Coordinates of C-alpha atoms in Angstrom, one line a residue:
X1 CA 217.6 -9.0 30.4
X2 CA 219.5 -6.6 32.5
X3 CA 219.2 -5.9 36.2
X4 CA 216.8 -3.3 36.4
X5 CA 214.3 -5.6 35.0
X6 CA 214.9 -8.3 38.1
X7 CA 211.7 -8.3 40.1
X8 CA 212.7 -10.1 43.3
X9 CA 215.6 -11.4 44.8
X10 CA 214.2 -15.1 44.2
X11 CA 213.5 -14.1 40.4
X12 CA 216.7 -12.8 40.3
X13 CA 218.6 -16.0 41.3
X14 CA 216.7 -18.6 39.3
X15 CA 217.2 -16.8 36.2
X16 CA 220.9 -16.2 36.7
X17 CA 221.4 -19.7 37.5
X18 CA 219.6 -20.8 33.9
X19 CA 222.7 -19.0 32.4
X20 CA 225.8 -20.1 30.6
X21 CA 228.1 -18.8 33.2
X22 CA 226.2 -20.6 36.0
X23 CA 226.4 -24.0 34.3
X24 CA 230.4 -23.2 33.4
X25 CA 230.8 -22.8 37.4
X26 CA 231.9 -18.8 37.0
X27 CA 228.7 -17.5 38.6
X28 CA 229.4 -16.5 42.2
X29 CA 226.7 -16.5 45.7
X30 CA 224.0 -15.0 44.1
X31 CA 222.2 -13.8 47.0
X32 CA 225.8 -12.0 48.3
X33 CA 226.6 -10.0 45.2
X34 CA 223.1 -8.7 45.3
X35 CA 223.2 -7.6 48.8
X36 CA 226.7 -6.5 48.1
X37 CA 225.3 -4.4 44.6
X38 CA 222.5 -2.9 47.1
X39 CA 225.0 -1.8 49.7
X40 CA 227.0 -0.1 47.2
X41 CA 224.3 1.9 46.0
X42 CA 223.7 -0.5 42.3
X43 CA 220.0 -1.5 43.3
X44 CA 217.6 -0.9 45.7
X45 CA 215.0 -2.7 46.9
X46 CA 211.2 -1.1 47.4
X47 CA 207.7 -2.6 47.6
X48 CA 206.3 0.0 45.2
X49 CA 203.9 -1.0 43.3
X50 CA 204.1 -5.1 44.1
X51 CA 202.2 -6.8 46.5
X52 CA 202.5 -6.6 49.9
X53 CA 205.7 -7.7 51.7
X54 CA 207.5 -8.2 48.3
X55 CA 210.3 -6.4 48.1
X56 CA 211.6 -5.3 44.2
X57 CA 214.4 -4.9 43.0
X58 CA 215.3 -1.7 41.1
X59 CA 218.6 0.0 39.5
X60 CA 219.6 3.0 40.3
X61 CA 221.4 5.6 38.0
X62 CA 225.1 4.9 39.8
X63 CA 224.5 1.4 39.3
X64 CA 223.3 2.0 35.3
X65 CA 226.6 4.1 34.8
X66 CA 228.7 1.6 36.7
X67 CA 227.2 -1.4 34.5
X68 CA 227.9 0.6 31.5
X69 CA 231.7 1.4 32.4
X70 CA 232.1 -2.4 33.8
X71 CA 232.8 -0.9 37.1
X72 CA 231.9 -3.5 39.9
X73 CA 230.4 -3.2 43.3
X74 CA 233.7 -3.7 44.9
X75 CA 235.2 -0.7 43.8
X76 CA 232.1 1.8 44.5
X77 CA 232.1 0.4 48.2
X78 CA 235.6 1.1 48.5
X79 CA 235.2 4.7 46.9
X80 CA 232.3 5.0 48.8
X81 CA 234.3 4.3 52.5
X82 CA 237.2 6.4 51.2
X83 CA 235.1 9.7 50.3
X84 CA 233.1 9.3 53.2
X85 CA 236.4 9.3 55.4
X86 CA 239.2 11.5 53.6
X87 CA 238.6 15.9 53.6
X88 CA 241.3 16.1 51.1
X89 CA 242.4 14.5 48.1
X90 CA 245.5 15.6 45.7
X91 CA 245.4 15.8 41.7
X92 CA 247.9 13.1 42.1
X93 CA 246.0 11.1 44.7
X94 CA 242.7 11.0 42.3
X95 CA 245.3 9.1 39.7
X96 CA 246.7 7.0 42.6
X97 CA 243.1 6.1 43.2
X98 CA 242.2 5.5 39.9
X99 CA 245.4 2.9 39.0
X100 CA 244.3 1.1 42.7
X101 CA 241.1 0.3 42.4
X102 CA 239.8 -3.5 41.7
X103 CA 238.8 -2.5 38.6
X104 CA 241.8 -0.6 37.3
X105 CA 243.8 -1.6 34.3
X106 CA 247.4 -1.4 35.6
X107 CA 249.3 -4.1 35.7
X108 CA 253.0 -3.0 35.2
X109 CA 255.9 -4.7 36.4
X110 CA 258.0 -3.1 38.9
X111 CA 262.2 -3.8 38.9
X112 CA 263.9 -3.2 41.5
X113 CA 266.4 -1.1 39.5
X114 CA 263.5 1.4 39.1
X115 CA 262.8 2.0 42.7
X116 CA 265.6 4.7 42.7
X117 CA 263.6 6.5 39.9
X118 CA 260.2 6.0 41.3
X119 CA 261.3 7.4 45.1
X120 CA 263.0 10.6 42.9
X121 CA 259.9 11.1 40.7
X122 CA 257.2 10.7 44.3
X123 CA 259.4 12.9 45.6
X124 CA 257.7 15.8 43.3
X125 CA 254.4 14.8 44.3
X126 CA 251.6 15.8 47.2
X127 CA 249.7 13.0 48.0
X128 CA 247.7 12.9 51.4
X129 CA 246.8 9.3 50.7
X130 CA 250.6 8.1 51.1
X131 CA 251.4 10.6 54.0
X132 CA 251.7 9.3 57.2
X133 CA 248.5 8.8 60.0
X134 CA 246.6 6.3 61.9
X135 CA 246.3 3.7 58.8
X136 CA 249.2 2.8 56.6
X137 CA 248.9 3.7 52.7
X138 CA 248.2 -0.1 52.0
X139 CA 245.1 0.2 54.0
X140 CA 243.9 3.4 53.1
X141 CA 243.8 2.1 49.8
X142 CA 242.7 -1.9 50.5
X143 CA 245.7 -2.9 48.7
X144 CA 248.7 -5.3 49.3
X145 CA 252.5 -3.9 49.5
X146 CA 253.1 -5.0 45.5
X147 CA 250.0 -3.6 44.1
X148 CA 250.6 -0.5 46.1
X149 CA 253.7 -0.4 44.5
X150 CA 252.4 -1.2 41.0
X151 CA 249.6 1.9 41.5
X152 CA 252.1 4.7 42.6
X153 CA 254.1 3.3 39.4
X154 CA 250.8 4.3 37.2
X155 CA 250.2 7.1 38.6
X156 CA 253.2 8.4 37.8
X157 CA 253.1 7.2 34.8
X158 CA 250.3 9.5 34.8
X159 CA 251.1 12.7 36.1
X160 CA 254.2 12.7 34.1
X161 CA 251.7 12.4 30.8
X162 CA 250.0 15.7 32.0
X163 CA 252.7 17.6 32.4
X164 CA 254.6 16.3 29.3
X165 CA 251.9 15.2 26.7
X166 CA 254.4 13.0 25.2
X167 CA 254.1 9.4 25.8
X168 CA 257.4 8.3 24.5
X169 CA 259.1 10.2 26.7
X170 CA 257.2 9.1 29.7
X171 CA 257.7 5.1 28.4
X172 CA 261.6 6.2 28.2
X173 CA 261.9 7.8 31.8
X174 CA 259.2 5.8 33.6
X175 CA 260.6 2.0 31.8
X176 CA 257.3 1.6 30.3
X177 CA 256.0 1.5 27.1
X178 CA 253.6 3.9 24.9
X179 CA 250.8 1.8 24.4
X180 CA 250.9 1.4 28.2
X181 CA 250.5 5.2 28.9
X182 CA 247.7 5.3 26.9
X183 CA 245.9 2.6 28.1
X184 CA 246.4 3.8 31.5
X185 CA 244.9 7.2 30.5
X186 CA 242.1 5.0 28.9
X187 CA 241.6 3.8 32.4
X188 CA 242.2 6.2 34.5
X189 CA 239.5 8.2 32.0
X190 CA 236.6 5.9 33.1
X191 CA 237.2 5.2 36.5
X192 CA 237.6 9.2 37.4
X193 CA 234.0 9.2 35.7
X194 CA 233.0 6.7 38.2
X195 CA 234.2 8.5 41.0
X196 CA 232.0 11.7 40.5
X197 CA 229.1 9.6 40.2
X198 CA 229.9 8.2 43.2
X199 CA 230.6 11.4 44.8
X200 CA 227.5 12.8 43.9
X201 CA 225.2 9.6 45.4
X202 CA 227.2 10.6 48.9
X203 CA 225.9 14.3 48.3
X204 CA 222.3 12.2 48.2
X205 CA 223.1 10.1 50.9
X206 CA 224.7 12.1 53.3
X207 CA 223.9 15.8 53.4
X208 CA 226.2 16.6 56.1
X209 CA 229.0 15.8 53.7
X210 CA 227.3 17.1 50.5
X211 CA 230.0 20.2 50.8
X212 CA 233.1 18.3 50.6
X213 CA 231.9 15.9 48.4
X214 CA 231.2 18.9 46.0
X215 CA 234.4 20.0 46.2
X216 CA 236.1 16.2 45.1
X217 CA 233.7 15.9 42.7
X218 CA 235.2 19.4 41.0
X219 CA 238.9 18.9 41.8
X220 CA 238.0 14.5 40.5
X221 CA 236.3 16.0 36.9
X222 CA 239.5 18.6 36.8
X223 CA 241.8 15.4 37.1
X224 CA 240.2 13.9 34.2
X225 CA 240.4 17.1 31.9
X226 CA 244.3 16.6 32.7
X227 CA 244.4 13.0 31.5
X228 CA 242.1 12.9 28.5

């Protein structure tokens, strides 16, 4: 059974805790990643058509596509707080968002010989998310130092695949290699997917920024375009 078939919140937890992963010690609080799936917009929780005073639990259509692309509640909340807070997002920051997140498959190591390359090659880019303000990139982002590091790597990685199409040559002049670049595209592919779905939930949620989310959600489904 999935999610969208959980009646309650109690019916919820004793049926997860009957499964293998609960009795292997990997299942988490179930009562916190519930409330943490309803805050970032997975379920919701309505006394239609139950009794009085119960509350059901029901899926929304974010929370289907998210379940679908293996996208957890952690990274929607944090899309979710930066959409709701940033007016303007670059092509290149969409990518730096996408190789950030929780959820993201990047993982490349970072020498210190490359750094010289790296500072040349973000040089080239616009990126409001890495420009200076009140909050310092890391927390913009809810990332440490090293992962920061790792994601502006990646993105890289792939803005130099959209302006090149060749992903030799990006392995060669980014020290990667090939198979990397095109599993970060993979990536980068399905979490951009996740983002206009998200975007679209805040034009929902919150009319007042329906406007500017609009205009992510154009310039987010653009970014993926250049990637595919």
């Amino acid at each position: 059974r999935d999610l969208h078939s959980f009646p309650t919140r109690r019916s919820s937890d004793l049926l997860l805790t009957r499964t293998l992963a609960a009795r292997q010690g990997l299942l988490g609080g179930i009562e916190q990643s519930i409330s943490q799936m309803c805050e970032a917009g997975f379920l919701v929780e309505d006394e239609s058509g139950s009794s009085a005073g119960t509350k059901r639990l029901r899926a929304t259509p974010l929370g289907r596509i998210c379940a679908r692309l293996q996208v957890g509640p952690e990274s929607v909340l944090r899309l979710r707080t930066l959409f709701a807070t940033t007016t303007a997002l670059t092509h290149f920051d969409f990518m730096l968002l996408a190789c950030s997140l929780p959820d993201s498959d990047a993982s490349l190591p970072v020498d210190f010989e490359e750094l010289s390359t790296l500072t040349e090659q973000l040089a080239q880019r616009r990126s409001h998310l890495l420009a200076g303000g009140d909050e310092s990139p890391t927390v913009r982002l809810g990332v440490a130092p090293k992962r920061l590091l790792v994601a502006v790597k990646a993105a890289l990685i792939l803005s130099a695949w959209t302006e090149t199409g060749d992903e030799q040559l990006v392995a060669q002049q980014l020290c990667c290699y090939a198979s990397e670049v095109v599993r970060l595209r993979e990536g980068a592919v399905r979490l951009l997917t996740v983002m206009q779905d998200v975007l679209r939930f805040l034009c929902v949620d919150d009319p007042d920024c329906a406007l500017h989310a609009k205009g992510l959600t154009a310039k987010a489904a653009r970014v993926q375009l250049m990637v595919t």
